Short mmCIF file of C-alpha atoms and ligand atoms in Angstrom, two decimals:
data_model
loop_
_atom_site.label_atom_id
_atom_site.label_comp_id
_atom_site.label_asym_id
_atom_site.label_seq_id
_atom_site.Cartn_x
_atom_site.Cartn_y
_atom_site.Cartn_z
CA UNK L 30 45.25 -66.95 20.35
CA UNK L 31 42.15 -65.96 21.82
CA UNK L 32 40.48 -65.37 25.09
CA UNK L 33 36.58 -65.42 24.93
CA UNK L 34 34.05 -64.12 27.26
CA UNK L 35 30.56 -64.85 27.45
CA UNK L 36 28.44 -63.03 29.94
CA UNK L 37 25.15 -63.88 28.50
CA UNK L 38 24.29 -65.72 31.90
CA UNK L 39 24.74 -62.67 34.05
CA UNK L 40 21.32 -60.89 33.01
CA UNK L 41 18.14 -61.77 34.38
CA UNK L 42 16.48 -62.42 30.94
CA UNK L 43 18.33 -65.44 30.90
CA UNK L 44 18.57 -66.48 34.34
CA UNK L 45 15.15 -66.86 35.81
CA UNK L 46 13.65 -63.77 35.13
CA UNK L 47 13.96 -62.08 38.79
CA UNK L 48 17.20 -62.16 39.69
CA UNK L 49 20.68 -60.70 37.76
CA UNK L 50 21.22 -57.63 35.72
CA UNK L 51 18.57 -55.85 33.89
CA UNK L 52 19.69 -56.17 30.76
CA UNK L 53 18.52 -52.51 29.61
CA UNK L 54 21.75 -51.61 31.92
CA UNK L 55 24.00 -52.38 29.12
CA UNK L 56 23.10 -49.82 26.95
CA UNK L 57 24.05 -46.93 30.48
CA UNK L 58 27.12 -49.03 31.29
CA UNK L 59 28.59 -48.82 27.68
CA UNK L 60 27.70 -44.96 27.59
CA UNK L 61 29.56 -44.61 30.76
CA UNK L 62 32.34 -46.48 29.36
CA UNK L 63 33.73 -43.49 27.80
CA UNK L 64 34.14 -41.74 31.08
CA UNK L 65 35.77 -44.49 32.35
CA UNK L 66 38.46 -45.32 29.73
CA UNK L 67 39.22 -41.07 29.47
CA UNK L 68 39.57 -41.76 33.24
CA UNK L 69 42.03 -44.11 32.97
CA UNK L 70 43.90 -42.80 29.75
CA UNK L 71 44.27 -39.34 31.81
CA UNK L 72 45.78 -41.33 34.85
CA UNK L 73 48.30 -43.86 33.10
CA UNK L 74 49.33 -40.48 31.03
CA UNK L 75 50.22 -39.10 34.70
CA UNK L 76 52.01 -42.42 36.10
CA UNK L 77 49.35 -44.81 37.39
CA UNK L 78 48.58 -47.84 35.65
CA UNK L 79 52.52 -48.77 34.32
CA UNK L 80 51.58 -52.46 34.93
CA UNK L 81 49.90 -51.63 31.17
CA UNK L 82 53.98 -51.09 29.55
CA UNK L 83 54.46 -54.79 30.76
CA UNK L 84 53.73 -56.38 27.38
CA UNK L 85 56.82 -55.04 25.94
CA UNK L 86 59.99 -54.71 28.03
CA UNK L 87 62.41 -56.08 25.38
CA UNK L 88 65.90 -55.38 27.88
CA UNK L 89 64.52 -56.85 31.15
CA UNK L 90 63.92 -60.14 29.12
CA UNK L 91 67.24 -59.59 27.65
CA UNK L 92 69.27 -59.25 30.97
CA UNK L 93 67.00 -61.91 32.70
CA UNK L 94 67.37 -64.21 30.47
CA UNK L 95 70.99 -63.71 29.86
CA UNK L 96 71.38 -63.62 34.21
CA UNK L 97 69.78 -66.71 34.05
CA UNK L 98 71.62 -68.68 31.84
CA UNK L 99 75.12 -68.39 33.98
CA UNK L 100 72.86 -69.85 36.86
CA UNK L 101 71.32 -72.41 35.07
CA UNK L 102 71.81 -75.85 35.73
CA UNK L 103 74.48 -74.89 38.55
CA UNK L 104 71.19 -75.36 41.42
CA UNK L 105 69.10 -77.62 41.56
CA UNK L 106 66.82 -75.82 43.78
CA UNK L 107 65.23 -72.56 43.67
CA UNK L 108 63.91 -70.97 47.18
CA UNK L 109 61.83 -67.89 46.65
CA UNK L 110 61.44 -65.81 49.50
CA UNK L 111 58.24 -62.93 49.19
CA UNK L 112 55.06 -62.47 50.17
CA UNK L 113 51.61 -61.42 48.84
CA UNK L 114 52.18 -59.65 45.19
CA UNK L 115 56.00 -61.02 45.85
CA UNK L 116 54.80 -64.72 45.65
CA UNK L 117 51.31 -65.61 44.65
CA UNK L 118 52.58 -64.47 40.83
CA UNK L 119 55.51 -66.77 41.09
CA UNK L 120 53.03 -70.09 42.29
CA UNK L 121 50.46 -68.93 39.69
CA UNK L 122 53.24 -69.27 37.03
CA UNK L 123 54.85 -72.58 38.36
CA UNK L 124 51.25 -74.62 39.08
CA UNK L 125 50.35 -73.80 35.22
CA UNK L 126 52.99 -73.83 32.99
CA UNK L 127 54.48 -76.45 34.82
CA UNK L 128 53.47 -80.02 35.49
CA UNK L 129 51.67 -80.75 38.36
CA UNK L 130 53.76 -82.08 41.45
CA UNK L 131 56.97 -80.42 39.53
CA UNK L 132 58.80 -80.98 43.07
CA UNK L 133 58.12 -84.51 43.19
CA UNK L 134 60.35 -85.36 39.57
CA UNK L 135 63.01 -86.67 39.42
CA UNK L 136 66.45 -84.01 38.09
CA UNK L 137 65.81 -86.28 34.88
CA UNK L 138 62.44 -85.60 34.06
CA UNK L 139 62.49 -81.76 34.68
CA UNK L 140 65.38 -81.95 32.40
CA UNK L 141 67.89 -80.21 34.37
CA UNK L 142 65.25 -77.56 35.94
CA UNK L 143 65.23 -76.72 39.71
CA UNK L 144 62.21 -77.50 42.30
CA UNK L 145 60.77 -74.46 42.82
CA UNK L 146 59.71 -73.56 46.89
CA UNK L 147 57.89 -70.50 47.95
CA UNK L 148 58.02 -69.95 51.42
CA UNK L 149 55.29 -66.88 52.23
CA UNK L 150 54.39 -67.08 55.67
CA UNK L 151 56.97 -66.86 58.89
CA UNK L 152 55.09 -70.44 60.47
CA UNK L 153 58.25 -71.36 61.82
CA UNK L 154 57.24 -75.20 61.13
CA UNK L 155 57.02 -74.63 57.14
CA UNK L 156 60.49 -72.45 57.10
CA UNK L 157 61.89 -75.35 59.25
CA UNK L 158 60.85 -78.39 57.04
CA UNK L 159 61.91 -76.60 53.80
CA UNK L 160 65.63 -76.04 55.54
CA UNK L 161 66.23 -79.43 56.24
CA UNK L 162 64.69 -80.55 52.87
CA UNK L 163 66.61 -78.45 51.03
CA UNK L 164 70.31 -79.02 50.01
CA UNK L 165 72.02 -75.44 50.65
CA UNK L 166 74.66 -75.94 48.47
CA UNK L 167 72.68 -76.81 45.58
CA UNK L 168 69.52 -73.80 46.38
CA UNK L 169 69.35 -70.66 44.87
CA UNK L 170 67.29 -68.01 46.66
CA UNK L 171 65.42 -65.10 45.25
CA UNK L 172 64.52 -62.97 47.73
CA UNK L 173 61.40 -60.46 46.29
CA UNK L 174 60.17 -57.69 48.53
CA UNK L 175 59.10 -54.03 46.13
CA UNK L 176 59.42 -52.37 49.58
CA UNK L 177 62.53 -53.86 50.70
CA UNK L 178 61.10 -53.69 54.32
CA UNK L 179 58.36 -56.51 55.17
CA UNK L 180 59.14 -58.14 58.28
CA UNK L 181 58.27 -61.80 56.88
CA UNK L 182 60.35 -61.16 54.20
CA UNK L 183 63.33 -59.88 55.58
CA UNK L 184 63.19 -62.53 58.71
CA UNK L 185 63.17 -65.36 56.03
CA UNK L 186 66.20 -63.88 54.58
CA UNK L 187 67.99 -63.83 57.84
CA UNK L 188 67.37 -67.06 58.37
CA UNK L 189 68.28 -69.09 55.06
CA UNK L 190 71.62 -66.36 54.73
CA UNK L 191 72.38 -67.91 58.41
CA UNK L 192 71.63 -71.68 56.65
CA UNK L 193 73.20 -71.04 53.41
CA UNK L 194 76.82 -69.33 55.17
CA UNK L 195 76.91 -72.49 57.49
CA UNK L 196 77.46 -74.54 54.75
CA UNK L 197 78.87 -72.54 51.88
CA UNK L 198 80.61 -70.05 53.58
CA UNK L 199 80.40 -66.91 54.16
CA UNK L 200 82.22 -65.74 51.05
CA UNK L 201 80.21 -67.90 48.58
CA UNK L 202 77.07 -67.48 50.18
CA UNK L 203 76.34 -64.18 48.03
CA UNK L 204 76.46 -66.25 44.92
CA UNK L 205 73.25 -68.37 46.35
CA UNK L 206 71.35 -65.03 46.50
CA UNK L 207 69.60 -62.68 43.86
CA UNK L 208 66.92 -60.01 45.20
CA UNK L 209 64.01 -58.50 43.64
CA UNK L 210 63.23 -55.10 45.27
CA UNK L 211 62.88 -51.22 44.37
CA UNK L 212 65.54 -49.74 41.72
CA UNK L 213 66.24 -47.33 44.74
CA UNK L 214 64.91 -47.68 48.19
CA UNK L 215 65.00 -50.42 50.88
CA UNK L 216 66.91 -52.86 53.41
CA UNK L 217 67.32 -55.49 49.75
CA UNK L 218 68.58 -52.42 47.36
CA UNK L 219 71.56 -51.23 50.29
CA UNK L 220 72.01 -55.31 50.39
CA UNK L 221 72.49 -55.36 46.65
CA UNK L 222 74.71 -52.24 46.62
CA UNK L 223 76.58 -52.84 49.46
CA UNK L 224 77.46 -56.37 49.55
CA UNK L 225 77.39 -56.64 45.44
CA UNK L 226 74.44 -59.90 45.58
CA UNK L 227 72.66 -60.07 42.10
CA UNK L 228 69.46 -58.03 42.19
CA UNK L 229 66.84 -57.08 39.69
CA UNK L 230 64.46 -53.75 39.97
CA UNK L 231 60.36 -53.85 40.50
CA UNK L 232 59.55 -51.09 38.19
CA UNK L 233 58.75 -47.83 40.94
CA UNK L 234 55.12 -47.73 39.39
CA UNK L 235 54.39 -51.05 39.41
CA UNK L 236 52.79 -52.44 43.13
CA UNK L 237 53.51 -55.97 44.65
CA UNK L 238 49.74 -57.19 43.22
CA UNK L 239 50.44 -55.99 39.44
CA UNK L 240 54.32 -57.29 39.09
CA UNK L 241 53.87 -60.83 37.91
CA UNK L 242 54.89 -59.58 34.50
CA UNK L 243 58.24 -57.87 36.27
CA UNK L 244 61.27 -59.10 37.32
CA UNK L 245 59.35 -60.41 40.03
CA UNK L 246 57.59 -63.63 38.30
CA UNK L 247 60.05 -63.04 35.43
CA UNK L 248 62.94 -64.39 37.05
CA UNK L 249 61.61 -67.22 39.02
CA UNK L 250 59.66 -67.93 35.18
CA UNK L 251 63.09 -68.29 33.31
CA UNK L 252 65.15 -70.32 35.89
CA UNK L 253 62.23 -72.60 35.43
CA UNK L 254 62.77 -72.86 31.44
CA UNK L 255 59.44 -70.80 30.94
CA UNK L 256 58.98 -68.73 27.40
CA UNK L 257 59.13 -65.09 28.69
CA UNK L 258 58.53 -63.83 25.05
CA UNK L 259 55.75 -65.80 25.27
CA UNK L 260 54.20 -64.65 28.46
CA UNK L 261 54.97 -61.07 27.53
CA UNK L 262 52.70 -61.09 24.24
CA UNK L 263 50.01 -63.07 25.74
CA UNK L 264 50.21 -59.65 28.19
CA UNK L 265 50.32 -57.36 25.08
CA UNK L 266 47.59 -58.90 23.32
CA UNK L 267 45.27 -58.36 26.19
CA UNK L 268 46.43 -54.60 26.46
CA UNK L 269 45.93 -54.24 22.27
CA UNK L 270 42.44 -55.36 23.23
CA UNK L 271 41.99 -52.76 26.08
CA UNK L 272 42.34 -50.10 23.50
CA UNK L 273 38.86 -50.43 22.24
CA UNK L 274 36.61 -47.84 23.35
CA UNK L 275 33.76 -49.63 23.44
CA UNK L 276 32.68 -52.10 26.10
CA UNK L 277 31.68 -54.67 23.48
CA UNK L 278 34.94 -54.72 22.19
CA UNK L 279 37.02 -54.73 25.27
CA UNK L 280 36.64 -57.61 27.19
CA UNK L 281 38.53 -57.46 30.52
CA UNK L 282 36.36 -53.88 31.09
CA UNK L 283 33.20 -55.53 30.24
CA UNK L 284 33.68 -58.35 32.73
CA UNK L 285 34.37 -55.26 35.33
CA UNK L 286 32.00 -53.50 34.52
CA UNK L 287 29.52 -56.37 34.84
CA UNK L 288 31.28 -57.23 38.26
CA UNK L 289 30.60 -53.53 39.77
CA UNK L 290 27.27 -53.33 38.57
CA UNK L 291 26.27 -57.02 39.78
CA UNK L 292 27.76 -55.54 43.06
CA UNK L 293 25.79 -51.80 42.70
CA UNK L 294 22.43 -53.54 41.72
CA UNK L 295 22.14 -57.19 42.82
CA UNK L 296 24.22 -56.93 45.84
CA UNK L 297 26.35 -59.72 44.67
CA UNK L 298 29.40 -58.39 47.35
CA UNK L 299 31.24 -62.10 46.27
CA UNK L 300 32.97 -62.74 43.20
CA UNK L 301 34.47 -66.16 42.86
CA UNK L 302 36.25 -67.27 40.28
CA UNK L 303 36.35 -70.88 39.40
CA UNK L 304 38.68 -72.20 37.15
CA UNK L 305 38.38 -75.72 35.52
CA UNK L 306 41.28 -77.02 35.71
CA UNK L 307 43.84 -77.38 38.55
CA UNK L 308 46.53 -75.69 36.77
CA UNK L 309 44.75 -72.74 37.88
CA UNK L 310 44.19 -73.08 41.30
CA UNK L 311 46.98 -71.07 42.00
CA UNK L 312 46.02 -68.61 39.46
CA UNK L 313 42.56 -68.22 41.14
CA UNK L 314 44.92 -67.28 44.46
CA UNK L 315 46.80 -64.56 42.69
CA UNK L 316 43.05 -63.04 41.83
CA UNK L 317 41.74 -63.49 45.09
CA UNK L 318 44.60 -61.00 46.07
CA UNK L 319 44.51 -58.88 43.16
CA UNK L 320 40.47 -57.62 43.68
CA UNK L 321 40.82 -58.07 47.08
CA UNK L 322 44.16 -55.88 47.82
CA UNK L 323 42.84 -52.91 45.49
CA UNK L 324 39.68 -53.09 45.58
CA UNK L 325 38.78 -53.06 49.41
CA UNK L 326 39.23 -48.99 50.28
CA UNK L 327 37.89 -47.16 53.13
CA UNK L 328 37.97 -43.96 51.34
CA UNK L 329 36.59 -43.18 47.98
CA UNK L 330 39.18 -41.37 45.14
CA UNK L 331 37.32 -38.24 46.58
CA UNK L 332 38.85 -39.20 49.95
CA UNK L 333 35.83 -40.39 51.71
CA UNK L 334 34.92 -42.76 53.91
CA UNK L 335 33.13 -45.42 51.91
CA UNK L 336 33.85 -49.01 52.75
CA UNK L 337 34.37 -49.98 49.28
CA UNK L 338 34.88 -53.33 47.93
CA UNK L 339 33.70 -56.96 46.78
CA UNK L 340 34.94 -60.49 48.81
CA UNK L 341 36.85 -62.75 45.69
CA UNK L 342 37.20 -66.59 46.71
CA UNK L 343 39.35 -68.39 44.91
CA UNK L 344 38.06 -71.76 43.60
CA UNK L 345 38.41 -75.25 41.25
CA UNK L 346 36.64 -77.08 39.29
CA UNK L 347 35.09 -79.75 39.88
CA UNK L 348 36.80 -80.53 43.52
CA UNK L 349 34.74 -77.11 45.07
CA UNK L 350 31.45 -78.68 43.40
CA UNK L 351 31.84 -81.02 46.03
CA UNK L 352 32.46 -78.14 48.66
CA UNK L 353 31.15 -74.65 48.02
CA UNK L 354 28.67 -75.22 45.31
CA UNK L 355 26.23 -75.73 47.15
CA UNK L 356 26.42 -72.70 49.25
CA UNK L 357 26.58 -70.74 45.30
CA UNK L 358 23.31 -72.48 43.44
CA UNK L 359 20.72 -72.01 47.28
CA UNK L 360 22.32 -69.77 49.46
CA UNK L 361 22.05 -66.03 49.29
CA UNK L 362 21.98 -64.15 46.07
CA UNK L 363 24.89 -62.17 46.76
CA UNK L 364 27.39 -63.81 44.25
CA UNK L 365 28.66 -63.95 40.58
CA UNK L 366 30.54 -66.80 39.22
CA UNK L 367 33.36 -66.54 36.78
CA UNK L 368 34.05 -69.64 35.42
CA UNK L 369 37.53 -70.16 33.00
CA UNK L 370 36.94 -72.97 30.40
CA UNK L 371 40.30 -74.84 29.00
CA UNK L 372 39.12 -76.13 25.60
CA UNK L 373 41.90 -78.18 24.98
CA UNK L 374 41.56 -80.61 27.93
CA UNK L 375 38.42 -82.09 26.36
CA UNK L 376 39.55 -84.92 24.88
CA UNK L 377 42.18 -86.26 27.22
CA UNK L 378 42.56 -89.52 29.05
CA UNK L 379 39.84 -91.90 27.67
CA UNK L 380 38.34 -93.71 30.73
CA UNK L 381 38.58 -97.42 29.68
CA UNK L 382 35.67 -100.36 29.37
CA UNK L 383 35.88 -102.86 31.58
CA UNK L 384 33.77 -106.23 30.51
CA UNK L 385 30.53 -106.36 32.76
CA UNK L 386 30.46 -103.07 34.17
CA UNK L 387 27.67 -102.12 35.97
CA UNK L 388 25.55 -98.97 34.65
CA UNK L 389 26.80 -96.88 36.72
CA UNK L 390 30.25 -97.46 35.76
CA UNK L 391 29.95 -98.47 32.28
CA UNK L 392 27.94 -94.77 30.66
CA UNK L 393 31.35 -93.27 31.92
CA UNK L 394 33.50 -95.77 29.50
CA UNK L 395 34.81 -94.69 26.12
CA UNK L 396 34.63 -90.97 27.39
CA UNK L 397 37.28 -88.96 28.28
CA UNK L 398 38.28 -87.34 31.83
CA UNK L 399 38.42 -84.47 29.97
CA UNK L 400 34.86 -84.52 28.95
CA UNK L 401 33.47 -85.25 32.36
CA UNK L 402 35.20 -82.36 33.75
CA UNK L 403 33.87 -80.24 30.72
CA UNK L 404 30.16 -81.83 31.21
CA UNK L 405 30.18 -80.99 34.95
CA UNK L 406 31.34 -77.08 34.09
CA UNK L 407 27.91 -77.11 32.02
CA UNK L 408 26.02 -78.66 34.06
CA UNK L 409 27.39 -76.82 37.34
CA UNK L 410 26.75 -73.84 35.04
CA UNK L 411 23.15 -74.56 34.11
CA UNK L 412 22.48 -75.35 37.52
CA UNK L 413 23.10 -71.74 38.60
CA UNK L 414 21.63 -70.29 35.63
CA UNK L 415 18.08 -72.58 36.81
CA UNK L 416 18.62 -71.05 39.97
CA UNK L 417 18.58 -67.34 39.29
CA UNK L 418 22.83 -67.15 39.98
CA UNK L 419 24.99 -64.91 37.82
CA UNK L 420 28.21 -66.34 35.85
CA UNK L 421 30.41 -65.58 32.96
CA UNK L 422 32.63 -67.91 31.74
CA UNK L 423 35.96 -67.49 30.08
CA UNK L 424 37.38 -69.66 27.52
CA UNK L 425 41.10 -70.11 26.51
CA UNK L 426 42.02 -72.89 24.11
CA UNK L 427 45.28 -74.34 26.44
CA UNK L 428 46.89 -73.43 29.13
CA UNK L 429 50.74 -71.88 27.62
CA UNK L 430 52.77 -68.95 28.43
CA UNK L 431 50.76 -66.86 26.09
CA UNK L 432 47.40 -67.59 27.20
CA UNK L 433 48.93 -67.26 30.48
CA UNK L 434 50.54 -63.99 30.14
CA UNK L 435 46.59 -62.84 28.38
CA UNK L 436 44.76 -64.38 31.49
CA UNK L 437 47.25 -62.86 33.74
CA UNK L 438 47.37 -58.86 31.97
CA UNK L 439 43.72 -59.48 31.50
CA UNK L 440 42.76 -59.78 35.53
CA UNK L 441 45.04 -56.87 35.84
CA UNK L 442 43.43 -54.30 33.35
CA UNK L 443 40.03 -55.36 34.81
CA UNK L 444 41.20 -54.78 38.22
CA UNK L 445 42.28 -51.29 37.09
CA UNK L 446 39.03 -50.31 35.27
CA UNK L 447 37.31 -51.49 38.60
CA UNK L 448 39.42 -49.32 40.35
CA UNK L 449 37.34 -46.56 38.47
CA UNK L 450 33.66 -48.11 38.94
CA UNK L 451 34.50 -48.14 42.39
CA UNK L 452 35.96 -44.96 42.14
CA UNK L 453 38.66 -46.16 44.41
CA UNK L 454 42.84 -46.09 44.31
CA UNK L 455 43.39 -49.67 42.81
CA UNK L 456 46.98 -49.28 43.49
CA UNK L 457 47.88 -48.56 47.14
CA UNK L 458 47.31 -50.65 50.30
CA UNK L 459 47.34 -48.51 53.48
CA UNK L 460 45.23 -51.18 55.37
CA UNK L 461 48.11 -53.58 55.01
CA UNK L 462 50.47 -50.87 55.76
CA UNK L 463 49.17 -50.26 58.71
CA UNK L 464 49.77 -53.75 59.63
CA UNK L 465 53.15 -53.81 58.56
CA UNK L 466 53.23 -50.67 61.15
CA UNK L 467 51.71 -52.12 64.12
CA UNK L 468 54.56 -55.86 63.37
CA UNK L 469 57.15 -53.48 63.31
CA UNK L 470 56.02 -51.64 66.61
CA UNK L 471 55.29 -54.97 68.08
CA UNK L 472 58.79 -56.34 66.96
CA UNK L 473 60.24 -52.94 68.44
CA UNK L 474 61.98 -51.66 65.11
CA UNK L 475 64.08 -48.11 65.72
CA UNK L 476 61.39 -45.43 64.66
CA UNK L 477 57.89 -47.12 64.90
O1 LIG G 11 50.34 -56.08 46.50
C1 LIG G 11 50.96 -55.58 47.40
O2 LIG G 11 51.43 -54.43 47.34
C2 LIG G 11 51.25 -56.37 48.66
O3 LIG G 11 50.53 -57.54 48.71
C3 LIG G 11 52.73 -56.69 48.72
O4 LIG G 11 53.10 -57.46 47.61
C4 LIG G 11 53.08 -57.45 50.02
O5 LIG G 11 52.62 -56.73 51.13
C5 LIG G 11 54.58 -57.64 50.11
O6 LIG G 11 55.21 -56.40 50.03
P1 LIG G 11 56.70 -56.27 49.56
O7 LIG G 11 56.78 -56.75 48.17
O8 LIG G 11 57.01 -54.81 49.69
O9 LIG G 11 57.52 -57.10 50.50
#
């Protein structure tokens, strides 16, 4: 199983010669490497960077799995409650290893597997519609929060316990519930110990942004039938590969490194990521949060005031050609495009002849869907590269739990070495903190 980047197109010998990375740069970024991957080694041997112990968590899997067999097949939907790092892992997972309008099959066709609804935001129009949707009896809810204490969270809760108990009961209503939240603190832990509801620990070390791989995606990932064995050594392949010490050889640190310096030298503040392939729209969401939520600091690791950070926008192929591309190949040069290649789609769905098709129909027939999608990636590609625009492109050869699990560990471990580049915390969030603060002042909670 491999994952393949090629950054060749982010250095100005092969763009147009003025703009992109000098490519003498290399050499002083791989030097520097060394620093960086002591830097990190010295922090995860002090407790940062757990996310990396992911790839091998034998007994979660074991007690997931084994949870959620006794559920299986007893609901037919599953309601996740969560928000940010407690949901964008869980759609990532659904929208690619699952097919696409899952919610729309019939029981039949998802052999036996439950809908799967997210509900993230408190519009009280979305939490509304999904209610009366939604058959109580037959939904399961996990309710994820690491804190145990965001307001959105927590409300939703409130509300579907209310909507489950007025149908159920109030006695069987527990059974409907399982929570995802610290092994320790929070309003969902003294919920779990106190009323006895099913609940499964975020790892202390591990922050909403970096849990995919925890009981957080985990357990939405195995009431849906999904291969957690698989996922998990698709994670531990890509953290084998962050062992190397050089840059060449470590892939997810190269494409951060490239990332900071496109920022520190071509002012390329926006890093999109464009996946071909709409199983990763979702995916490219989860990202967007990931560099976004870690990487945007005020202060420096020295603790000073440095406004650190690069804008990520999420993306697909080829819909946003149609959209934002053209704002990428003639607007400012402050971008770097990272493009993710599925080889296997290629050949799929041969677009059929018709007799006496016109030329502008008929040079289409006899190819595949796949293949147009794959020739507009190149061309879209090329067009940036004629234009002086940075991209790398990564390539997986299908979209599975294992390549998943790599794409997924690999964003992560890049998002860490950035962390060091930008000589920033990758790993707390005291902007949105203090917006949790000022909701819960607003909302008069005791003590704010
Ligand atoms: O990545 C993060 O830490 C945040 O985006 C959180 O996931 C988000 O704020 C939700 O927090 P919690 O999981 O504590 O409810």
């Amino acid at each position: 199983m491999t994952l393949r980047l090629d950054d060749t197109l982010m250095f100005r010998d092969k763009l147009d010669g003025v703009h992109g990375i000098n490519p003498a740069s290399v050499a002083e970024l791989a030097e520097r490497f060394a620093d960086v991957q002591a830097e990190v080694r010295h922090r995860r041997e002090h407790g940062e960077y757990s996310f990396l112990k992911l790839g091998h968590q034998p007994d979660v899997v074991d007690a997931i799995e084994h949870w959620a067999d006794g559920k299986r097949r007893r609901f037919y939907h599953l309601l996740v409650l969560g928000i940010g790092g407690s949901a964008l892992g869980a759609k990532a997972l659904l929208s690619a290893l699952r097919p696409p309008a899952w919610n729309e099959w019939p029981a039949e066709r998802r052999d036996g597997w439950p809908t799967l609804t997210v509900l993230e935001n408190v519009d009280p129009v979305t939490v509304q519609e999904a209610l009366d949707r939604l058959d109580p009896r037959r939904t399961l809810v996990n309710v994820i929060s690491k804190s145990g204490g965001t307001a959105e969270t927590l409300a939703q809760y409130l509300v579907v316990r209310d909507w489950i108990e007025r149908t159920v009961g109030v006695g069987a209503a527990r059974d409907h519930f399982v929570l995802t939240t610290d092994p320790a603190k929070g309003a969902l832990r003294a919920l779990a110990r106190e009323e006895g509801i099913d609940s499964f620990e975020v790892p202390a070390g591990v922050g909403g942004r970096f849990s995919v791989l925890t009981a957080v995606g985990l357990i939405p990932a195995a009431l849906l039938g999904m291969d957690l064995g698989e996922l998990l050594a698709g994670a531990q392949e890509a953290v084998s590969e962050a062992e190397s010490n050089t840059l060449a050889g470590n892939p997810a640190a190269r494409w951060a490194a490239l990332q900071w310096q496109a920022q520190a030298t071509r002012a390329a503040n926006v890093h999109v990521l464009m996946p071909y392939s709409d199983r990763l729209r979702e995916f490219a969401e989860w990202y967007r949060q990931l560099w976004a939520e870690s990487l945007g600091k005020r202060l420096d690791r020295g603790g000073r005031e440095s406004f650190r950070g690069p804008t990520p926008v999420a993306t697909v192929g080829a819909t946003d050609q149609h959209s934002q591309v053209q704002l990428f190949i003639e607007g400012p040069f402050d971008k770097t495009i990272t493009f993710i290649r599925v080889a296997d789609t290629v050949g799929m769905l041969e677009i059929p002849a018709r007799p006496g098709a016109s030329p502008e129909l008929s040079y289409l027939q006899g190819k595949t869907m796949g293949q147009l999608l794959d020739a507009e990636f190149k061309a879209t590609r090329e067009a940036l590269r004629s234009q002086g625009r940075m991209s790398m492109t990564l390539e997986i050869d299908t979209i599975d739990a294992r390549h998943l699990g790599r794409l997924l560990m690999f964003f992560q471990i890049a998002t860490g070495y950035a962390g060091v580049w930008y000589d920033v915390n990758p790993f707390d969030q005291p902007g949105v903190e203090l917006g949790k603060v000022l909701t819960f002042k607003a909302m008069g909670r005791a003590g704010y």
